[in-house]
XYZ file of C-alpha atoms in Angstrom:
715
model
C 101.236 43.981 1.966
C 99.953 47.639 0.689
C 99.338 49.911 -3.163
C 102.535 52.339 -1.773
C 104.738 49.233 -0.149
C 104.440 47.686 -2.854
C 105.178 50.698 -4.947
C 108.287 51.390 -3.283
C 109.564 48.261 -2.916
C 109.814 47.977 -6.931
C 111.026 51.651 -7.522
C 113.954 51.466 -4.601
C 116.357 49.415 -6.960
C 115.911 52.202 -9.071
C 116.726 54.723 -6.801
C 119.930 53.989 -5.773
C 121.059 52.703 -9.518
C 123.362 55.461 -11.589
C 120.539 57.419 -14.097
C 120.422 60.789 -13.734
C 116.695 61.401 -12.901
C 114.758 57.626 -13.775
C 111.287 58.263 -15.560
C 108.874 57.628 -13.038
C 105.536 57.648 -12.420
C 103.098 58.675 -9.148
C 101.450 55.143 -7.782
C 98.137 56.784 -5.455
C 99.028 55.796 -1.680
C 95.122 56.669 -0.061
C 96.915 55.888 3.207
C 99.461 58.153 3.460
C 99.145 61.776 3.023
C 102.789 62.205 1.895
C 103.555 62.611 -1.378
C 102.821 59.830 -3.604
C 105.578 57.740 -4.700
C 107.943 57.893 -7.644
C 108.615 54.268 -9.966
C 111.290 54.055 -12.728
C 108.966 53.076 -16.343
C 112.155 53.750 -18.448
C 111.976 50.733 -20.390
C 115.461 49.582 -19.802
C 115.239 47.288 -16.683
C 117.616 47.712 -13.525
C 118.296 45.652 -10.875
C 118.990 46.033 -7.048
C 122.676 43.900 -8.158
C 123.682 45.034 -11.173
C 123.962 48.768 -11.175
C 126.527 49.693 -13.676
C 129.523 52.397 -12.685
C 129.142 56.009 -12.206
C 130.712 56.949 -15.563
C 132.101 60.738 -15.950
C 130.064 63.823 -14.146
C 128.939 65.276 -17.463
C 126.810 62.273 -18.641
C 123.881 62.502 -21.085
C 123.899 59.270 -22.301
C 120.428 59.030 -20.519
C 117.664 61.733 -20.205
C 114.817 61.342 -18.371
C 111.775 62.849 -16.308
C 109.249 62.228 -13.807
C 105.489 61.797 -14.376
C 103.170 61.446 -12.765
C 100.133 58.828 -13.083
C 98.173 60.926 -15.629
C 101.223 61.142 -17.608
C 101.605 65.771 -16.533
C 105.524 65.796 -16.317
C 106.776 66.436 -12.770
C 108.760 69.123 -11.726
C 112.011 68.759 -11.670
C 112.150 70.353 -7.962
C 108.852 67.810 -6.819
C 111.267 64.730 -8.728
C 113.733 65.538 -6.473
C 111.442 65.705 -3.094
C 109.887 62.543 -4.788
C 113.090 60.497 -4.787
C 114.061 61.560 -1.178
C 109.890 60.341 -0.096
C 111.266 57.012 -1.743
C 114.129 57.214 0.848
C 111.942 57.858 3.793
C 109.648 55.512 3.480
C 111.550 52.468 2.459
C 113.367 53.031 5.463
C 110.277 53.310 7.827
C 108.912 50.162 6.417
C 111.969 48.310 8.055
C 111.089 48.481 11.487
C 114.163 46.193 12.494
C 117.011 48.795 13.369
C 119.082 45.261 12.194
C 116.978 45.303 9.025
C 117.678 49.531 8.400
C 122.018 48.857 9.017
C 121.783 45.429 6.993
C 119.990 48.701 3.895
C 122.355 51.025 4.550
C 125.082 48.245 4.493
C 123.856 46.688 0.940
C 123.747 49.834 -0.612
C 126.796 50.797 0.704
C 128.248 48.411 -1.800
C 126.355 49.741 -4.212
C 128.279 52.764 -4.066
C 131.193 53.235 -7.184
C 134.871 54.096 -5.707
C 136.689 57.271 -5.751
C 139.677 57.243 -7.655
C 142.258 58.708 -6.006
C 142.570 60.997 -7.656
C 140.056 62.198 -5.998
C 140.168 61.415 -2.529
C 142.411 64.636 -2.294
C 142.022 66.943 1.757
C 140.157 69.795 -0.627
C 137.184 66.810 -0.962
C 136.878 66.117 2.660
C 134.404 66.405 4.261
C 134.707 68.179 7.958
C 133.075 66.632 10.953
C 132.893 63.147 10.265
C 134.690 60.574 12.630
C 135.739 58.530 9.526
C 136.859 59.921 6.401
C 135.103 60.924 3.479
C 135.514 62.327 0.586
C 133.218 64.283 -1.105
C 133.642 65.255 -5.237
C 130.902 68.025 -6.767
C 130.447 69.274 -10.179
C 127.546 70.790 -11.980
C 126.747 69.718 -16.020
C 126.320 71.935 -18.549
C 122.332 71.568 -17.789
C 122.861 72.849 -14.287
C 122.560 70.210 -12.470
C 124.513 69.201 -9.425
C 126.628 66.017 -9.945
C 128.266 64.436 -6.877
C 129.924 61.549 -5.981
C 131.178 60.082 -2.742
C 133.002 57.280 -0.279
C 133.940 56.863 2.592
C 136.491 54.410 4.508
C 133.793 53.029 7.103
C 130.724 51.206 5.129
C 128.034 52.327 7.222
C 128.792 55.803 6.587
C 129.612 55.547 2.866
C 125.863 53.489 3.024
C 124.709 57.413 4.483
C 127.059 58.712 1.609
C 124.850 56.543 -1.585
C 121.682 57.573 0.282
C 122.229 61.591 -0.107
C 124.309 60.752 -3.742
C 121.439 58.779 -5.460
C 118.856 61.441 -4.429
C 120.464 64.278 -4.704
C 122.673 63.679 -7.597
C 120.543 65.214 -10.843
C 119.106 68.402 -8.851
C 119.613 71.927 -9.639
C 121.795 73.817 -7.213
C 118.244 75.493 -6.667
C 116.432 72.645 -5.272
C 119.988 70.948 -3.342
C 120.283 74.273 -1.621
C 116.015 73.852 -0.241
C 116.873 70.754 0.430
C 116.878 70.850 5.493
C 118.123 68.230 7.350
C 115.077 68.077 8.396
C 113.703 66.376 5.394
C 116.035 63.317 6.291
C 115.132 63.388 9.840
C 112.398 59.919 9.161
C 115.024 58.157 8.174
C 115.230 56.813 11.628
C 119.042 54.901 10.638
C 120.389 58.349 10.251
C 119.218 59.358 14.212
C 119.160 63.081 13.135
C 116.038 63.012 15.428
C 118.114 61.870 18.555
C 119.166 58.448 17.569
C 115.889 56.856 17.087
C 117.808 54.679 14.594
C 120.530 53.619 17.804
C 123.697 54.752 16.630
C 126.240 57.065 17.953
C 126.190 60.935 17.979
C 129.003 60.331 15.145
C 127.077 58.350 12.853
C 123.615 60.879 13.025
C 126.097 63.858 12.269
C 127.427 62.589 8.920
C 123.980 63.143 7.399
C 123.753 66.468 7.877
C 127.381 66.957 7.495
C 127.931 65.549 4.266
C 124.841 67.544 3.500
C 125.927 70.848 4.299
C 129.309 70.083 2.219
C 126.526 69.280 -0.978
C 125.346 72.585 -0.157
C 128.327 74.858 0.601
C 130.208 73.220 -2.639
C 126.649 73.803 -4.588
C 126.609 77.732 -3.614
C 129.930 77.983 -4.878
C 129.346 76.575 -8.160
C 126.369 78.438 -8.756
C 128.379 82.065 -7.931
C 131.387 80.861 -10.668
C 128.246 80.086 -13.263
C 127.114 83.577 -12.721
C 130.208 85.147 -12.435
C 129.646 86.460 -9.181
C 133.006 86.714 -7.251
C 133.173 85.080 -3.677
C 133.274 87.045 -0.735
C 137.057 87.514 0.921
C 137.585 84.984 3.434
C 137.600 86.071 7.048
C 141.493 86.806 8.633
C 142.498 84.066 9.947
C 146.072 81.709 11.561
C 146.459 78.238 10.421
C 148.829 75.860 12.972
C 151.328 73.349 12.347
C 153.689 71.358 14.068
C 156.604 73.386 12.271
C 154.686 77.174 12.683
C 152.547 79.482 12.013
C 150.441 81.419 8.772
C 148.885 84.199 8.984
C 146.602 85.059 6.106
C 145.159 88.691 6.170
C 146.077 92.103 7.341
C 144.486 91.395 10.946
C 145.878 87.992 11.422
C 149.406 89.151 10.743
C 148.329 92.057 13.684
C 147.208 88.742 15.414
C 149.870 86.941 15.202
C 153.324 89.447 15.619
C 153.144 88.235 19.487
C 152.387 84.795 19.028
C 156.332 84.624 19.075
C 157.227 87.245 22.001
C 160.393 89.457 22.692
C 161.997 86.910 25.044
C 164.237 90.228 26.659
C 160.732 91.442 27.773
C 159.551 87.683 28.995
C 162.729 87.839 31.548
C 162.104 91.030 32.519
C 158.902 90.345 33.774
C 160.106 87.387 35.263
C 162.983 88.762 36.933
C 160.167 91.073 38.340
C 157.508 89.198 39.312
C 159.956 86.667 41.082
C 161.676 88.890 42.829
C 158.682 91.340 44.414
C 156.653 87.582 44.783
C 153.991 88.945 42.379
C 151.169 87.010 41.215
C 149.829 87.328 37.031
C 145.750 87.254 36.826
C 144.487 87.775 33.467
C 141.007 86.897 30.901
C 141.728 85.851 27.432
C 140.454 88.916 26.148
C 144.081 90.758 26.529
C 145.949 92.299 24.094
C 147.744 89.765 22.055
C 151.635 90.952 23.570
C 150.335 91.443 26.834
C 149.342 87.517 26.199
C 152.198 86.025 23.495
C 154.743 87.395 26.934
C 152.482 86.071 29.430
C 151.827 82.357 27.931
C 155.669 82.503 27.470
C 156.393 83.670 31.409
C 154.291 80.512 32.315
C 157.112 78.851 31.940
C 159.270 80.345 33.442
C 157.404 81.740 37.083
C 154.300 79.337 37.719
C 152.066 82.193 40.102
C 151.265 83.063 36.127
C 147.499 82.179 35.017
C 145.020 82.969 31.867
C 141.667 82.086 32.396
C 137.853 83.506 31.912
C 136.692 85.546 34.899
C 135.183 82.587 37.073
C 138.945 81.286 38.222
C 140.444 84.622 38.761
C 139.999 85.201 41.999
C 140.277 81.603 42.568
C 143.607 81.785 41.428
C 144.772 84.907 43.276
C 143.702 82.757 46.251
C 145.748 80.423 45.538
C 148.719 83.046 44.687
C 148.577 84.652 48.036
C 148.411 80.619 49.542
C 152.011 79.684 47.815
C 153.505 82.954 48.894
C 152.693 86.277 46.484
C 152.799 89.474 48.071
C 150.785 91.109 45.162
C 148.430 90.226 42.504
C 148.041 92.506 39.989
C 144.694 91.754 37.613
C 144.401 92.230 33.479
C 141.137 92.952 32.799
C 137.915 95.027 33.829
C 137.167 96.801 37.235
C 134.739 94.375 38.432
C 137.511 91.810 37.851
C 139.948 93.459 40.356
C 137.589 94.349 43.005
C 136.128 90.896 42.574
C 139.948 89.993 43.496
C 140.394 92.752 45.895
C 136.481 90.971 47.852
C 137.482 87.015 47.440
C 140.897 87.960 49.458
C 139.744 89.193 51.585
C 136.725 87.117 52.493
C 139.412 84.308 51.860
C 141.576 85.689 55.124
C 144.955 87.400 52.875
C 143.970 91.244 53.677
C 147.674 92.122 53.181
C 148.033 90.999 49.280
C 148.361 94.071 47.458
C 145.918 93.903 44.562
C 146.426 96.575 40.902
C 144.805 97.294 38.541
C 146.162 98.140 35.044
C 145.487 101.714 34.823
C 144.862 104.763 36.131
C 141.672 105.460 34.747
C 138.300 103.240 34.756
C 138.920 100.625 33.014
C 134.626 100.107 32.011
C 132.650 97.030 30.400
C 129.252 97.970 29.028
C 127.324 94.826 30.694
C 128.500 95.862 34.395
C 126.985 99.667 33.287
C 123.577 98.161 32.491
C 123.028 96.591 35.850
C 124.455 99.141 37.203
C 121.973 101.755 35.693
C 118.333 102.775 37.420
C 116.534 101.265 34.844
C 117.826 97.314 36.072
C 117.322 98.216 39.769
C 113.585 99.562 38.812
C 113.704 96.178 36.306
C 114.636 93.611 39.354
C 112.342 95.400 42.106
C 109.012 96.304 39.940
C 109.377 92.698 38.466
C 109.944 90.583 42.086
C 107.287 92.340 43.938
C 104.296 92.155 40.477
C 104.688 87.833 41.459
C 103.589 86.441 44.944
C 106.138 83.522 44.536
C 109.524 83.092 45.907
C 112.463 84.970 43.249
C 116.045 84.697 42.752
C 118.139 86.936 40.690
C 120.387 85.522 38.589
C 123.073 87.671 37.977
C 126.263 87.293 35.297
C 129.620 87.843 37.038
C 130.478 90.471 35.231
C 128.955 93.088 36.992
C 130.836 95.241 39.945
C 130.717 93.767 43.281
C 128.599 96.793 44.218
C 125.514 95.845 41.826
C 125.828 92.366 43.443
C 125.331 93.644 46.663
C 122.801 95.717 45.539
C 120.475 93.690 43.609
C 120.903 90.891 46.055
C 119.301 93.360 48.803
C 116.398 93.238 47.011
C 116.117 89.609 45.499
C 118.192 86.949 46.891
C 120.981 86.590 44.426
C 123.536 83.808 43.209
C 126.520 85.029 40.467
C 126.681 82.921 37.035
C 129.056 82.589 34.231
C 129.121 81.601 31.036
C 129.411 78.267 31.594
C 127.228 77.659 34.705
C 124.553 80.201 33.774
C 122.206 76.693 32.263
C 122.516 74.392 35.106
C 122.410 76.939 38.029
C 118.797 78.383 36.143
C 117.698 74.904 35.608
C 118.714 73.048 39.379
C 116.787 76.207 40.899
C 113.968 75.605 39.459
C 114.284 71.925 40.156
C 114.649 72.983 43.943
C 111.931 75.801 43.951
C 109.203 74.171 41.384
C 107.129 77.509 41.937
C 110.335 79.925 41.672
C 110.895 82.890 39.430
C 113.996 83.173 37.849
C 115.164 86.794 37.337
C 118.241 87.207 35.144
C 120.455 89.935 34.001
C 122.123 92.461 32.944
C 123.004 90.532 29.723
C 120.005 90.660 26.859
C 121.478 88.494 24.070
C 122.298 85.578 26.904
C 118.900 85.710 28.370
C 117.451 85.527 25.304
C 119.319 83.388 24.069
C 118.407 80.579 27.030
C 114.899 81.259 26.427
C 115.790 80.308 23.525
C 117.523 77.132 24.515
C 115.193 75.959 26.373
C 112.328 76.279 23.364
C 114.182 73.907 21.580
C 114.503 71.730 24.499
C 110.770 71.021 24.805
C 110.898 69.385 21.339
C 113.594 67.145 22.468
C 112.213 63.411 24.042
C 112.139 63.722 28.157
C 115.402 61.453 27.535
C 117.287 63.388 25.749
C 116.730 66.762 28.979
C 117.469 63.609 31.777
C 120.801 64.073 29.779
C 121.350 68.058 30.707
C 119.737 68.048 33.551
C 118.191 65.010 35.604
C 115.330 66.715 37.257
C 113.733 68.490 34.489
C 111.638 66.815 31.481
C 109.616 68.276 27.999
C 106.524 69.027 30.194
C 108.832 70.521 33.755
C 111.365 72.687 30.453
C 107.484 74.445 29.634
C 105.664 74.731 32.572
C 109.066 77.164 34.216
C 109.719 79.113 30.506
C 106.655 81.729 31.872
C 108.904 82.101 34.662
C 112.083 83.032 33.959
C 112.655 86.716 32.814
C 115.649 89.027 31.860
C 116.675 91.842 31.454
C 115.640 94.136 28.375
C 118.519 96.670 27.548
C 121.794 95.206 27.892
C 124.949 93.894 25.739
C 128.193 93.030 25.182
C 129.708 95.829 23.355
C 132.146 92.930 21.770
C 129.485 89.770 21.241
C 126.722 92.897 20.225
C 128.536 93.605 16.439
C 128.093 89.555 15.406
C 125.878 91.128 13.141
C 123.552 89.871 9.569
C 126.989 90.701 7.593
C 129.246 88.295 9.934
C 126.536 85.176 9.686
C 125.363 86.241 6.228
C 129.576 85.050 5.962
C 129.620 82.209 7.612
C 126.491 80.730 5.920
C 128.344 81.404 2.666
C 131.642 80.459 3.030
C 131.836 78.562 6.784
C 128.844 76.586 7.113
C 131.456 73.311 7.359
C 133.198 75.022 9.813
C 133.671 73.572 13.248
C 131.690 77.108 14.658
C 132.744 78.409 17.767
C 130.392 81.130 19.951
C 130.319 82.819 23.212
C 126.832 82.985 24.904
C 126.761 86.489 24.486
C 126.389 86.431 20.681
C 123.230 88.283 19.422
C 120.680 85.655 18.157
C 121.398 84.867 14.520
C 124.682 84.201 15.878
C 123.687 81.685 18.138
C 121.046 80.212 16.642
C 123.853 79.377 13.937
C 126.188 78.029 16.284
C 123.353 75.643 17.939
C 122.821 74.344 14.744
C 126.803 73.453 13.704
C 126.640 72.290 17.737
C 123.505 69.692 17.254
C 125.877 68.223 14.633
C 128.900 67.706 16.408
C 130.449 71.083 14.479
C 130.203 73.479 17.374
C 130.228 75.086 20.518
C 128.246 77.036 22.708
C 129.376 78.430 26.118
C 132.173 80.778 28.346
C 135.800 81.576 26.216
C 136.676 78.004 28.480
C 134.388 76.197 27.395
C 135.174 77.275 23.410
C 138.638 76.425 24.397
C 138.601 72.918 25.764
C 136.195 72.427 22.443
C 139.308 73.048 20.073
C 141.736 71.187 22.089
C 139.026 67.655 22.050
C 138.975 68.159 18.591
C 142.924 68.339 17.336
C 143.223 64.955 19.960
C 140.595 63.300 17.770
C 142.103 64.535 15.078
C 145.176 62.907 16.004
C 144.162 60.225 16.898
C 142.518 59.417 13.580
C 146.994 59.559 12.214
C 144.978 61.127 8.610
C 146.339 64.404 7.070
C 143.783 66.952 8.416
C 142.613 70.134 8.538
C 140.633 71.558 10.991
C 138.819 75.596 10.077
C 137.106 77.004 13.230
C 135.351 80.284 13.434
C 135.645 82.139 16.617
C 132.366 83.923 17.415
C 134.342 85.699 20.105
C 136.532 88.314 21.504
C 139.888 87.423 19.088
C 142.058 87.985 22.697
C 140.707 84.884 22.706
C 143.742 83.525 20.098
C 146.978 83.399 21.872
C 146.280 80.694 24.669
C 143.616 79.229 21.586
C 147.189 78.330 19.746
C 149.370 77.908 22.629
C 147.373 74.658 23.336
C 147.013 73.915 19.806
C 150.425 74.227 19.062
C 151.746 72.606 21.807
C 148.928 69.683 21.101
C 150.327 69.384 17.240
C 153.893 69.100 18.899
C 153.594 66.242 21.131
C 150.410 64.322 19.529
C 152.288 64.100 15.535
C 151.391 61.131 14.345
C 154.224 57.969 13.599
C 152.957 57.507 10.292
C 153.556 60.793 9.154
C 150.118 62.294 8.876
C 150.081 66.154 9.550
C 147.453 67.687 11.143
C 146.620 71.865 10.239
C 144.223 73.739 12.290
C 142.551 77.431 11.510
C 141.589 79.620 13.180
C 139.178 81.960 11.550
C 138.693 85.504 13.205
C 134.639 86.639 11.698
C 135.774 90.143 11.195
C 133.538 92.481 9.510
C 135.042 94.297 6.607
C 134.748 97.766 8.406
C 136.513 96.546 11.499
C 140.161 97.196 10.051
C 141.307 100.795 10.175
C 143.677 102.202 8.302
C 145.944 104.695 8.557
C 144.957 108.758 7.012
C 149.107 108.757 6.135
C 148.957 109.318 2.576
C 151.905 107.897 2.859
C 151.543 104.943 4.672
C 148.644 102.498 4.133
C 149.032 100.423 7.380
C 146.268 98.376 9.402
C 145.426 98.616 12.899
C 144.607 96.524 15.478
C 140.848 97.500 16.603
C 141.454 98.338 19.888
C 141.807 101.385 23.591
C 144.263 103.799 20.902
C 142.452 103.618 17.745
C 138.597 102.988 18.899
C 136.668 100.021 18.816
C 137.107 99.076 14.686
C 133.690 97.751 14.675
C 131.381 97.843 12.079
C 127.751 98.247 12.469
C 127.076 95.109 10.623
C 129.387 92.748 13.122
C 132.528 91.196 13.581
C 133.507 93.680 16.747
C 136.884 91.066 17.607
C 138.586 93.274 20.299
C 137.672 94.775 23.156
C 138.725 98.601 23.815
C 138.645 98.398 27.791
C 140.431 95.099 27.898
C 143.394 96.397 25.743
C 143.938 98.971 28.487
C 145.647 96.503 29.886
C 149.185 96.819 28.634
C 152.428 95.327 29.035
C 153.917 99.179 29.627
C 151.489 99.001 32.606
C 152.252 96.007 34.225
C 155.661 96.858 34.365
C 155.457 99.830 35.294
C 153.529 98.659 38.077
C 156.228 95.962 39.333
C 158.745 97.961 39.414
C 157.281 100.444 41.136
C 156.340 97.930 44.009
C 157.369 97.880 46.806
C 158.699 100.697 47.779
C 156.803 102.956 45.383
C 152.891 101.874 46.276
C 151.754 105.608 46.728
C 152.293 106.517 43.392
C 150.103 103.548 42.022
C 147.331 104.813 44.665
C 145.506 105.104 41.043
C 146.213 101.632 40.275
C 145.190 100.032 43.671
C 142.432 97.747 43.735
C 140.139 99.568 46.963
C 137.679 98.491 49.235
C 134.214 99.335 49.222
C 134.170 100.720 52.429
C 130.565 101.880 51.538
C 126.958 100.460 53.037
C 124.058 99.482 51.395
C 121.124 101.244 51.664
C 120.233 97.704 54.889
C 123.734 99.366 56.786
C 125.831 96.622 55.340
C 128.977 96.748 53.904
C 129.058 96.532 50.307
C 132.079 94.438 49.964
C 130.689 91.509 52.363
C 127.269 91.937 50.932
C 128.677 91.443 47.219
C 130.359 88.456 47.915
C 127.932 86.221 48.772
C 126.564 85.961 45.568
C 130.002 84.821 44.772
C 130.348 82.588 47.146
C 126.813 81.415 46.795
C 128.110 79.872 43.363
C 131.400 78.506 44.425
C 128.898 76.016 46.482
C 126.741 75.381 43.625
C 129.448 74.554 41.663
C 130.929 72.169 44.386
C 127.282 70.366 45.048
C 125.226 71.051 41.738
C 122.775 72.366 44.442
C 121.764 75.565 45.326
C 123.265 76.823 48.668
C 120.545 76.029 52.200
C 121.344 79.639 52.955
C 120.221 80.853 49.523
C 117.118 78.922 49.563
C 116.268 80.038 52.704
C 116.807 83.665 51.636
C 114.149 83.173 48.875
C 111.436 81.587 50.554
C 111.981 84.534 53.434
C 114.053 87.148 52.019
C 114.755 89.041 54.367
C 116.746 91.642 52.812
C 113.615 92.552 51.745
C 112.193 95.573 53.384
């Protein structure tokens, strides 16, 4: 055993005793480049099995300092780092995973019990499978004091390690630590499960650390006399009802319990005239509230993301619906019209919800000359085959024109990564041209960059035909458009991200794949520790439902907090799903679960009336403008809000007799031709059909592969 190992075995006991910051001296280790080990030199001898219980946090009975081997006093920061280094080297010296588990369980035994008065909801650590309680205070000397406990012995061992490493450190030192500082503790499995633990076990380290840091920030603000920022507006859902916090949330909540007269009026019209409704998640809260209630009375109403809207319309036509109303932007109604025609239902009428154009900033970007230039110039500059992966949020015309330049497949935010990885796996020398969403393209590149740091086993769990080498090789051949953004997600900027970091870092974080890189990085970090999801609107809804069900299964009182990193219209479907789970799954032991949906809205996102006699909040939307701040938080899409309940009722009342009065509402067919003389409707549908086949088989359609290799459309 070398000197370092001997020193470590001599100090590990002292580290996990109840001293504040033990006196210590460095013992040099010629074989290690890391900081030398700290050894307790306090004359009082403590043994691993004889640690005294923790005294109250404001302890002053034992003052000590860290000293170097030459007698110089270490800075407090170096002492804190040294204590973590002791942990690292101690667990690294135990090569057998069983021994590491035994050591962890041994430290769990040493963690003093937390009083029942501290085992309260406010002290719970979110994101841990087991129950974890954390109590944090700042003593008179500005040092942080931590007490923790868990109902799981392994989790308690994790807490013991973190508490003993960070207890007595200054706030600045606590905030300076990162999860990476503890990665070498392979027992925690932070670096890919090297210690053999499940992801829920490995996440404990990170989630407890995050909670320590969040509460430390709050105490620092209190110490410095700085008022904490105003919380984001939110909705709290319980089995008993809904509570709104903040004017924005109150405006959203107003329509969660819809007017039953309007619900019944709509249902009567839909049933009488055999009208189906497909609507996007981002609808106005009043529309969604009525539709959600009407679904229980008329089966041909479907609220979803854009991926399945056209499929739902086809099912409605098969069930006998004569008309389909589309609540979304224009490219959605175009897709529904074209897919119904392809499926053999040209007689089924398709209607939009406005006599004006319902645009989309992404669709507009893809229709610009610069997008066609990007695609044509890029594909012609390479000699190897090319594939265009186009986001579904584009017009049928764009899909047709681009398909004749570069073979094209449509994608959504939920399948874009599998589509690209499968394409590279099937055609090794392929170049992929993605667009038009710039943020999503950048986020895909960042995701692939992170994958290069993963083990081959981890990469294979994402896609079985890839490894670190293949991911590195494909990145130079993945290109994305540089000038296309969604106006909703574009403004999740620095103000919003900063407040999430400050006040919601221990909450569940959901983010659409279209958010800017700063928000994406935050959500990906949360995802790695089991506290987040990045994906489509459906992915976000599924994630929230899964976490709520897990909480119900634990049968303990719990408050779950979700930050909604996408358009606020999602809240209606989320609240409905959560309320149903809470109403049907309340544990028999009386435990209560509450769910808080947080709207990360910029402080400038709520406009107010200009009247001197009234001061009323206005929901951002078509009538009042976007309601967005350049600092972040565009919580509402003005285009989607052009779909009103009044328009839906107007269309339904006028069908079928007064169809002529609805000519500007009807989703027309594309009779125009592409530059190559083909019908836009036919060519534009093909990339969508390619995507459908990929969804079913998880492979590129053979027809698309042949188009890639031979590119018959290219003149």
